[in-house]
Short mmCIF file of C-alpha atoms and ligand atoms in Angstrom, two decimals:
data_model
loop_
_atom_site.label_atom_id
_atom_site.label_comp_id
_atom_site.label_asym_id
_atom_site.label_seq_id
_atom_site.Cartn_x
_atom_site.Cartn_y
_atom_site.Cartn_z
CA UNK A 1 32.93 111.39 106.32
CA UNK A 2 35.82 113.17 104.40
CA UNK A 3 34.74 113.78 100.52
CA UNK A 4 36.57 110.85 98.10
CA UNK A 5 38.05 112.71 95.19
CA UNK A 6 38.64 109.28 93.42
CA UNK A 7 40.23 106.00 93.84
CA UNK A 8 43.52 104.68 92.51
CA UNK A 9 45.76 101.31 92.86
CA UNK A 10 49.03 100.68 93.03
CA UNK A 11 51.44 97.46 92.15
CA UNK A 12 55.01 96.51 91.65
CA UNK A 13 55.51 93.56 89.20
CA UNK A 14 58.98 91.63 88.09
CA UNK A 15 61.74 91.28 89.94
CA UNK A 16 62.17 93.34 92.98
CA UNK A 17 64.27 96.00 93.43
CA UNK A 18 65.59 98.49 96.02
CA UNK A 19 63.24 101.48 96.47
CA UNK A 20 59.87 99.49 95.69
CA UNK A 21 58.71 100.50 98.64
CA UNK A 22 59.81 103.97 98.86
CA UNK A 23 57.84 104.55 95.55
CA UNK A 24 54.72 102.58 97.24
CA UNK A 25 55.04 104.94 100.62
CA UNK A 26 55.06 108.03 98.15
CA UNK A 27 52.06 107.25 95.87
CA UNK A 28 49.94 106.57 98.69
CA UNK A 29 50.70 109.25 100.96
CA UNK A 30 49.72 111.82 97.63
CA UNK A 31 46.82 110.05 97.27
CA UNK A 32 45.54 110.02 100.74
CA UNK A 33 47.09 113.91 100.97
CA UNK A 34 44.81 114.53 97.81
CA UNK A 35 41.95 112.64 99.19
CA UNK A 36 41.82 110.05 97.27
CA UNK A 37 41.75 106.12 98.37
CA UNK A 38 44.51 104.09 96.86
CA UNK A 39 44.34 99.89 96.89
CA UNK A 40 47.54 98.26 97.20
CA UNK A 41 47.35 95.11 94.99
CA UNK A 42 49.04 92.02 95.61
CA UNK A 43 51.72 90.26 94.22
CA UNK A 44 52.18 92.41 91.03
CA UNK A 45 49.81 91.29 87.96
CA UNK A 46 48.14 88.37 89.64
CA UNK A 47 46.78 90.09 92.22
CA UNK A 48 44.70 92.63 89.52
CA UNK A 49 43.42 89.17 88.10
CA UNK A 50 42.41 87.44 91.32
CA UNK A 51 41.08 90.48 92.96
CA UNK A 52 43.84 90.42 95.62
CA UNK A 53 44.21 94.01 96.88
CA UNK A 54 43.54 96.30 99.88
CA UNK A 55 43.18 99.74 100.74
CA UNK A 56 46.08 101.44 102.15
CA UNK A 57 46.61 104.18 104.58
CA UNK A 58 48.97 105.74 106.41
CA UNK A 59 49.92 103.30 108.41
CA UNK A 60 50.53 100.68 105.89
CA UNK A 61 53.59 102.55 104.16
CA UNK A 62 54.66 103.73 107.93
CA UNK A 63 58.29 102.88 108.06
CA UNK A 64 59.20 101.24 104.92
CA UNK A 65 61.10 103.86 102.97
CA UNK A 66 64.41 102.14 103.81
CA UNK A 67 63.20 98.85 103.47
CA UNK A 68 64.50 96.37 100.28
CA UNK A 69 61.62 94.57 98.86
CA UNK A 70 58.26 95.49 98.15
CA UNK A 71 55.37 95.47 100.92
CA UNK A 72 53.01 94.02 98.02
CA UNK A 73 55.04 91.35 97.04
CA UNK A 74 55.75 90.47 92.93
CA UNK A 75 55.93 88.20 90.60
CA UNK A 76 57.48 87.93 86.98
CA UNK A 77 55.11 85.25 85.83
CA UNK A 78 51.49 85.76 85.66
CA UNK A 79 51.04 87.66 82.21
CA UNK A 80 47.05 88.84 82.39
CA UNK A 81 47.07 88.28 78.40
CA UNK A 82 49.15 85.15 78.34
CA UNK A 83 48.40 84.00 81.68
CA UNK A 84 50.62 80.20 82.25
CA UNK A 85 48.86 77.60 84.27
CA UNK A 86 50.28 74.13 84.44
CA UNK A 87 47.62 71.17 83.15
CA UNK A 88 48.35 67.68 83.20
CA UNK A 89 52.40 68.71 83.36
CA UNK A 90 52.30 71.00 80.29
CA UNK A 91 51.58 75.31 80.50
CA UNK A 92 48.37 76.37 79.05
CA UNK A 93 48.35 80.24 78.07
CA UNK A 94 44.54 82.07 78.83
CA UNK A 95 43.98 85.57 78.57
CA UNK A 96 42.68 87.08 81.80
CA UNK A 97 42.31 90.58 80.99
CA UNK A 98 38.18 90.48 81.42
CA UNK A 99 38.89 89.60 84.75
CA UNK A 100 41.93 92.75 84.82
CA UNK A 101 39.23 95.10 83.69
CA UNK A 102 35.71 93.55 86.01
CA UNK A 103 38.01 93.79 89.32
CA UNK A 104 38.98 97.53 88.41
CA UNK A 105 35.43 98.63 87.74
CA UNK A 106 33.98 96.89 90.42
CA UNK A 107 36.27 98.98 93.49
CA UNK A 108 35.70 102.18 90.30
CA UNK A 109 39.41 102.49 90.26
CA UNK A 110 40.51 105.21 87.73
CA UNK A 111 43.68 104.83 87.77
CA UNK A 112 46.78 101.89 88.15
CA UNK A 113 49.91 103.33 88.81
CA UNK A 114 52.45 100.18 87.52
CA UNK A 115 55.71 99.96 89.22
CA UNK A 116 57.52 98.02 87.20
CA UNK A 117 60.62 97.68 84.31
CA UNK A 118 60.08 96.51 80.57
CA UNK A 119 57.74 93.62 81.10
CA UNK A 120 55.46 94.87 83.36
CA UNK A 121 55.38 98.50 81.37
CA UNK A 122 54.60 96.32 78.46
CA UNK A 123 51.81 94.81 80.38
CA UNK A 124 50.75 97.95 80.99
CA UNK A 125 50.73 99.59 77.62
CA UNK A 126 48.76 97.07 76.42
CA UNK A 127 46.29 97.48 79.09
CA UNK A 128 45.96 101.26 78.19
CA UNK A 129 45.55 100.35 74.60
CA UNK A 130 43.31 97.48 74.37
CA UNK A 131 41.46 97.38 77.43
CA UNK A 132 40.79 101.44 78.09
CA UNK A 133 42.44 101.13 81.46
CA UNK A 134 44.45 104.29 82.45
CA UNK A 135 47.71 103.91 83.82
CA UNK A 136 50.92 105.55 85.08
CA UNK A 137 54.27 103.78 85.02
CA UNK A 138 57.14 103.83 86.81
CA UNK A 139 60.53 102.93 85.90
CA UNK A 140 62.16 100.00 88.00
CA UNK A 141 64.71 98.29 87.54
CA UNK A 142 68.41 97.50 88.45
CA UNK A 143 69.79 97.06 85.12
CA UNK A 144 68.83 100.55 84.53
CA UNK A 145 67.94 99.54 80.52
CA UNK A 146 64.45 101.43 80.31
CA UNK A 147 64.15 103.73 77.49
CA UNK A 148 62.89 107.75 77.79
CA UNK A 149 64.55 107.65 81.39
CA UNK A 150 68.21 108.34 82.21
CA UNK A 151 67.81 106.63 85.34
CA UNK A 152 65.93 103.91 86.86
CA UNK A 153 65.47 103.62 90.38
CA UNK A 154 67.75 100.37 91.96
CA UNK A 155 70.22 100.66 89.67
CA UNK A 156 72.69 103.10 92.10
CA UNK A 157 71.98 100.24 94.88
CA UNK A 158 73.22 97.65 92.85
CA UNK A 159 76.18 99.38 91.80
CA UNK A 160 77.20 100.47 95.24
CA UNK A 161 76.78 96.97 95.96
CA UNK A 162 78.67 95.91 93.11
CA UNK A 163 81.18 98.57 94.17
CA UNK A 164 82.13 97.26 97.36
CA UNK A 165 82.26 93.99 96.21
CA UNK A 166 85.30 95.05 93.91
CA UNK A 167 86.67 96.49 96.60
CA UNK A 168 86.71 93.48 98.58
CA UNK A 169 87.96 91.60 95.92
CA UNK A 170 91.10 94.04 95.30
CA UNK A 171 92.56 92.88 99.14
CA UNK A 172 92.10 88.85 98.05
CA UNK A 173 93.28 89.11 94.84
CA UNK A 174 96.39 91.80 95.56
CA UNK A 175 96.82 88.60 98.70
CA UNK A 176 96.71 85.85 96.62
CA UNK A 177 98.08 86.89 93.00
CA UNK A 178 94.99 86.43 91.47
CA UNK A 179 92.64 86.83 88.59
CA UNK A 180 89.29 87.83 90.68
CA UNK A 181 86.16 88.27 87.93
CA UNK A 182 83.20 89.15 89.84
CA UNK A 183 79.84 88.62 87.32
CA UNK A 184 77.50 90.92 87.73
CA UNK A 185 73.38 91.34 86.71
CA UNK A 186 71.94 93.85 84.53
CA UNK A 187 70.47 91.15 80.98
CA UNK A 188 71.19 92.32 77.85
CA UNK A 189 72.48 95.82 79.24
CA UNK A 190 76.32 96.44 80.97
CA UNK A 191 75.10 99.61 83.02
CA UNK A 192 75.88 97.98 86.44
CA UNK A 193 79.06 96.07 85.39
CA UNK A 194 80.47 99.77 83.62
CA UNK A 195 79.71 102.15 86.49
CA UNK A 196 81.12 99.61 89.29
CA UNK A 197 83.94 98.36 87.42
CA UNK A 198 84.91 102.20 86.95
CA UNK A 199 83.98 103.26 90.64
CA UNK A 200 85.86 100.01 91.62
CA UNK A 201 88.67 100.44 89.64
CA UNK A 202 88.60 97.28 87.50
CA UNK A 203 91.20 96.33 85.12
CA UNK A 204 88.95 94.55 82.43
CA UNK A 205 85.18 95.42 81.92
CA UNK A 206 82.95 93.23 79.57
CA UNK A 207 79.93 94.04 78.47
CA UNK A 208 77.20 92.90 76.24
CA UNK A 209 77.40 95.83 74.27
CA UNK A 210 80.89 94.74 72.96
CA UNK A 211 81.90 91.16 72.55
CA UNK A 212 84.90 90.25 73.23
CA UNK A 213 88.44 88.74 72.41
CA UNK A 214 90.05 86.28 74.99
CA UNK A 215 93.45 87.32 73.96
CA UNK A 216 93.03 90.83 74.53
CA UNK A 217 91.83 90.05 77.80
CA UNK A 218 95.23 87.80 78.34
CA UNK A 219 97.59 90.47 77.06
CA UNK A 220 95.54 93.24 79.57
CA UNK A 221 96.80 90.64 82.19
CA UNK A 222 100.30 90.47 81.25
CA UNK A 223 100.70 93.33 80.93
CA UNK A 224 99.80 93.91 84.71
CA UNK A 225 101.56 91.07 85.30
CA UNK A 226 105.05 92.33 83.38
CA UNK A 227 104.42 95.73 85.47
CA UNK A 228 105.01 94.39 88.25
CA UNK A 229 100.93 94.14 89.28
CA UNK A 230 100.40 90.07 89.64
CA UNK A 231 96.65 90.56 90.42
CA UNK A 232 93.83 91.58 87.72
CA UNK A 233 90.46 92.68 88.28
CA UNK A 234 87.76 92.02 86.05
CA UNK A 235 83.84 92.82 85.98
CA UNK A 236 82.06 90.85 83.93
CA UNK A 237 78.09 91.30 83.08
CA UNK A 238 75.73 88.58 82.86
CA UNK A 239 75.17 89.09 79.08
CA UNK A 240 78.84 89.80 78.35
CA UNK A 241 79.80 87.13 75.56
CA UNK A 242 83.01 86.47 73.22
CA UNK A 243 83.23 87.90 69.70
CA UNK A 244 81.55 85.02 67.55
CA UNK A 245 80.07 82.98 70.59
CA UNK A 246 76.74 82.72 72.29
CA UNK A 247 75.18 84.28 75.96
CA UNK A 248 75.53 82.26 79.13
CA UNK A 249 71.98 80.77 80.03
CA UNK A 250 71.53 79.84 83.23
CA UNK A 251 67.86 78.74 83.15
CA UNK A 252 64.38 79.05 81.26
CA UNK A 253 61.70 80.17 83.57
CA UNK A 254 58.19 78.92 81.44
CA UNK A 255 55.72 81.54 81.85
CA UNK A 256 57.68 84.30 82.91
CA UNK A 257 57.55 87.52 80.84
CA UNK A 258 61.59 87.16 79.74
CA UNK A 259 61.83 83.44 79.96
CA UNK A 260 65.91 83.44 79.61
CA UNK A 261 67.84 84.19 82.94
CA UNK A 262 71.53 84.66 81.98
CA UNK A 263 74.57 83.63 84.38
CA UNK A 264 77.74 81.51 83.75
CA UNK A 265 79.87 84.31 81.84
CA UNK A 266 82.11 84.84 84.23
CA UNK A 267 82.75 80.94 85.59
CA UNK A 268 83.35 80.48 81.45
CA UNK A 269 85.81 83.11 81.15
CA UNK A 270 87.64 82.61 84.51
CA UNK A 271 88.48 79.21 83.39
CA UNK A 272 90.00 80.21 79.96
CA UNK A 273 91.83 82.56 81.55
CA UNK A 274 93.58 80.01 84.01
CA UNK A 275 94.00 77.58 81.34
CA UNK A 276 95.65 79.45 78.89
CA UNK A 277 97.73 81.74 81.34
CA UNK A 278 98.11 79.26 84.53
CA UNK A 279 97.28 82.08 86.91
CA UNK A 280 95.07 80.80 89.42
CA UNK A 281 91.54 82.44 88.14
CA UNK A 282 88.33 82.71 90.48
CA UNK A 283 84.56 84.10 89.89
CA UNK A 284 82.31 85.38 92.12
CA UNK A 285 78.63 85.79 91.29
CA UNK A 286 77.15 88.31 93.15
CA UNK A 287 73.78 87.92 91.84
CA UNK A 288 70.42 88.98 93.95
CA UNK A 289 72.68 90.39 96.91
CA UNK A 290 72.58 93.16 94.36
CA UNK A 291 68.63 93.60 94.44
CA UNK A 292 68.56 92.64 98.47
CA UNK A 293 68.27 95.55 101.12
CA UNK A 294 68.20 98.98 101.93
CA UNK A 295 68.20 101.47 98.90
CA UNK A 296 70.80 104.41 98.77
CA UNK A 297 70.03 107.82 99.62
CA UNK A 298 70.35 108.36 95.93
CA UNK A 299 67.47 105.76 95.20
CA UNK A 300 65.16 106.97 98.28
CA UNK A 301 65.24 110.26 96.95
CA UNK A 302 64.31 109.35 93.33
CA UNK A 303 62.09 106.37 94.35
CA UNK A 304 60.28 109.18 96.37
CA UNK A 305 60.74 111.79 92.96
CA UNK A 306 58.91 109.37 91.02
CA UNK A 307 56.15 108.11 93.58
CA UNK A 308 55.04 111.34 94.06
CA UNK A 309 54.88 112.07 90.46
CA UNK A 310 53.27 109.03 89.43
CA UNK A 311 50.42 110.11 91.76
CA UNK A 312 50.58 113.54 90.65
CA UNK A 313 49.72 112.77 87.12
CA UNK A 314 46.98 110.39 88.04
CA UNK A 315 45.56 113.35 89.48
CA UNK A 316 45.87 115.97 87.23
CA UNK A 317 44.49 112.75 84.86
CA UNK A 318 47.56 112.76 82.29
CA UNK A 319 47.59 108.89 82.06
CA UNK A 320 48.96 106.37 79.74
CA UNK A 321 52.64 107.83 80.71
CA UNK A 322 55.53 107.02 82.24
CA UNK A 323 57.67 109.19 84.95
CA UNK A 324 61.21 109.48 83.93
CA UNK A 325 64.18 111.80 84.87
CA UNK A 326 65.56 113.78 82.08
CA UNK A 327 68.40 116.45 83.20
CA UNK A 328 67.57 116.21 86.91
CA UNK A 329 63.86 116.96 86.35
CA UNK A 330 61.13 114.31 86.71
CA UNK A 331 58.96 114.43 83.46
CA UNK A 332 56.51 112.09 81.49
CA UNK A 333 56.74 110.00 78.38
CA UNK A 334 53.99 108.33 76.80
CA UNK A 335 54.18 104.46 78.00
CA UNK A 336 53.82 102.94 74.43
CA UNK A 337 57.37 104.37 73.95
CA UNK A 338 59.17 103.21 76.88
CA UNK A 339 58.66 99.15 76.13
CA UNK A 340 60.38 98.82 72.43
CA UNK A 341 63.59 97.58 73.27
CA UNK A 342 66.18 97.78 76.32
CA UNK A 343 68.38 100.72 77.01
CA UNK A 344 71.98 99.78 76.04
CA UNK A 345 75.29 101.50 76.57
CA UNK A 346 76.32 103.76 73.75
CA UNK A 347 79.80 102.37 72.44
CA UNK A 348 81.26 105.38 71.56
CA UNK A 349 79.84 107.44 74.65
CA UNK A 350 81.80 109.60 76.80
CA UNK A 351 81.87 107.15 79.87
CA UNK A 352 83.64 104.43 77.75
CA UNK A 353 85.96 106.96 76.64
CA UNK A 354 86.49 107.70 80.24
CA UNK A 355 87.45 103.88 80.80
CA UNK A 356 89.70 103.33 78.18
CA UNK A 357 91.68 106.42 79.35
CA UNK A 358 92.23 105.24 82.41
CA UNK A 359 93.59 102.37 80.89
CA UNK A 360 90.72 100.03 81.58
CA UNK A 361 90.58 97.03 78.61
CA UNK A 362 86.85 96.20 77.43
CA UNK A 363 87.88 93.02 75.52
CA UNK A 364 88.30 94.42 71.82
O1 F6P B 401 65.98 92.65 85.68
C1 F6P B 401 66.52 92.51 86.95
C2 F6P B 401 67.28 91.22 87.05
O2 F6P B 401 67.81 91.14 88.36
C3 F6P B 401 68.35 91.01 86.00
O3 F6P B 401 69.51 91.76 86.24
C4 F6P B 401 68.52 89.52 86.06
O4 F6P B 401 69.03 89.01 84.84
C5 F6P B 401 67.12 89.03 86.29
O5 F6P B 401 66.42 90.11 86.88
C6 F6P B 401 67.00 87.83 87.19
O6 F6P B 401 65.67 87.43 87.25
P1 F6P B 401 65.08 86.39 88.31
O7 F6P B 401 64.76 87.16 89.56
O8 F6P B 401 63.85 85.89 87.68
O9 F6P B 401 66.11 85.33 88.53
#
C-alpha cells in the first residue's frame, strides 16, 4: 500500500459560485499528488456536523473544472456554533462544534481547507481559534467584497454575465426608447454593478457605496434625451439606495449566516423614473443567472491558483490562513483578518474616476 503522508478535507459553504469546483478538482489532485487522502464533505458546514463526507480521488473531480456549481453541494444555513433547527414552529440555536471537532478526529483529519466567502471564513476563524482546528480558506464569492484579496474567484463570471446582459439590453432599449435598469447582485458591495456597467457601457451606475439623488439620475436622462439619445442605460446593484432612504429587502432567511437578502432597487427606481419623466421605464433582475454555469477562463485559472495553494499550505502546515491574490501573485493572510467587514469600492478610486470621465452619472 502507498505510504499516507496525512489526511485533509475539503468543503464549499454559502452560496455557490462559478469555479467551486475548479478549486475542489485542484485541492484534491495536490493532495492525492502529495500523497495525502483528502474527504470531500457534504453540503458545506452541515456535512462536518453530521459526519457526511467521503474520500475523493481522481476520479471524483474528473471533468468538473468547467462545471458551475459545486460537486459537494452547500448551504448558507447550518452555523456549527449557532446551529437553527425548527421546534414546535419556532428556531432553536445549539452549538454543534463538539460534534465539528469528534468527526475530524475520528477520520485524524489535520487539516479543512474552507471554500467559502465572509460567513463561512468567519465560521472558520472561529473554528481555528476556539476549537484548535487548522484550516485554510479560500476566497469565494461573486460580489468580490472579501478583504486581504484583490480578487475573489466568481466575481469575473458574474460580470461577464452581467456584461452581456447590458448588451442585450442596449438593442431593446435603443428599439423601444427606453429606460432599461438591469439590477444586479453583489450585497452591500457595487463591484459587479461598476465593472459591467463600465464594460457595458451604462449611462447611470448606482452603487451602495454612494447613495443617490433621483433628480440627478432624471437630468443624466435628459440630457441623453435632449442629445438626441432617447434610450438610457442604467445598472443598478442590489444594495444601491437613495440619499436619506433605506436598502431594498427582498426576504429574511432565519438561520442563515446573513439573514437579509436584498432585491427590489431597481423595480423602485424604474418606477420613479417613469413617473416623474413619462418615459416608459423597465427592470430586469438578473439575479442567480449570474452565479449559474460555466466559469471564465479568467476564474478557472484562479479557481485552479488558489486550489492548489490552499493545498500547498496545508502541506507545508502554514494553517489558520487564507489564499489571496495580491499583484498577480497568490499569497496568504491570516484568516482572523479576512472576516471584519466586506470589501467596498473606494469612492475616490481610480476606476470611478474612470466612469465619470466617460461621462457615466453615479447618482450624486
Ligand atoms: O453573496 C453572493 C450572493 O449571490 C449575493 O450577491 C446575493 O445578495 C446573495 O448571495 C443571495 O443569497 P441567496 O442565494 O441566499 O438568495
Amino acid at each position: 500500500m502507498a505510504q499516507v503522508n496525512g489526511r485533509l478535507a475539503v468543503l464549499t459553504g454559502g452560496g455557490d459560485c462559478p469555479g467551486l469546483n475548479a478549486v475542489i478538482r485542484a485541492v484534491v489532485k495536490t493532495a492525492l499528488k502529495n500523497g495525502y487522502e483528502i474527504y470531500g464533505i457534504e453540503n458545506g458546514f452541515n456535512g462536518l456536523i453530521t459526519g457526511t463526507m467521503k474520500l475523493m480521488d481522481y476520479q471524483s473531480v474528473s471533468g468538473i473544472l468547467p462545471r458551475g456549481g459545486t460537486i459537494l453541494g452547500t448551504t448558507n444555513r447550518d452555523n456549527p456554533f449557532h446551529f437553527a433547527v425548527e421546534e414546535n414552529g419556532k428556531y432553536v440555536f445549539y452549538d454543534k462544534r463538539d460534534e465539528v471537532v469528534k468527526n475530524l478526529r475520528d477520520r485524524q483529519i489535520e487539516a479543512l481547507v474552507v471554500i467559502g466567502g465572509d460567513g463561512s471564513l468567519n465560521i472558520a476563524a472561529k473554528l481555528a481559534a476556539e476549537c484548535n482546528v487548522n484550516v485554510v480558506g479560500v476566497p469565494k464569492t461573486i460580489d468580490n467584497d472579501l478583504q486581504c484579496t484583490e480578487r475573489t474567484f466568481g466575481f469575473d463570471t458574474a460580470m461577464a454575465m452581467a456584461t452581456e446582459a447590458l448588451d442585450r439590453l442596449h438593442t431593446t432599449a435603443e428599439s423601444h426608447h427606453r429606460v432599461m435598469a438591469l439590477e444586479v447582485m453583489g450585497r452591500y458591495a457595487g463591484w459587479i454593478a461598476l465593472h459591467s456597467g463600465i464594460a457595458g457601457g451604462a449611462d447611470v451606475i448606482l452603487l451602495p457605496e454612494i447613495p443617490y439623488d433621483i433628480n440627478s439620475v432624471i437630468r443624466k436622462i435628459e440630457e441623453r434625451r435632449k442629445a438626441g439619445k432617447k434610450f438610457s442605460i442604467i445598472v443598478v446593484a442590489e444594495g444601491a439606495k437613495p440619499i436619506g432612504g433605506e436598502l431594498s429587502v427582498a426576504r429574511v432567511v432565519e438561520g442563515s449566516f446573513e439573514p437579509l437578502r436584498l432585491g427590489g432597487a431597481g423595480e423602485k427606481l424604474v418606477r420613479e423614473i417613469e413617473n416623474r419623466t413619462g418615459i416608459e421605464s423597465r427592470c430586469t433582475v438578473l439575479g442567480y443567472l449570474q452565479r449559474g454555469g460555466s466559469p471564465t477562463a479568467f476564474d478557472r485559472v484562479l479557481s485552479t491558483r488558489y486550489g492548489v495553494a490552499a493545498a500547498e499550505a496545508c502541506i507545508r502546515k502554514e494553517y489558520n490562513v487564507m489564499v489571496s491574490l495580491q499583484n498577480d501573485r497568490i499569497v496568504t493572510e491570516p484568516i482572523a483578518k479576512v472576516a471584519s467587514k466586506p470589501r467596498l469600492v473606494p469612492v475616490d478610486s481610480e476606476i470611478i474616476r474612470t466612469g465619470r470621465q466617460m461621462g457615466l452619472c453615479f447618482g450624486d
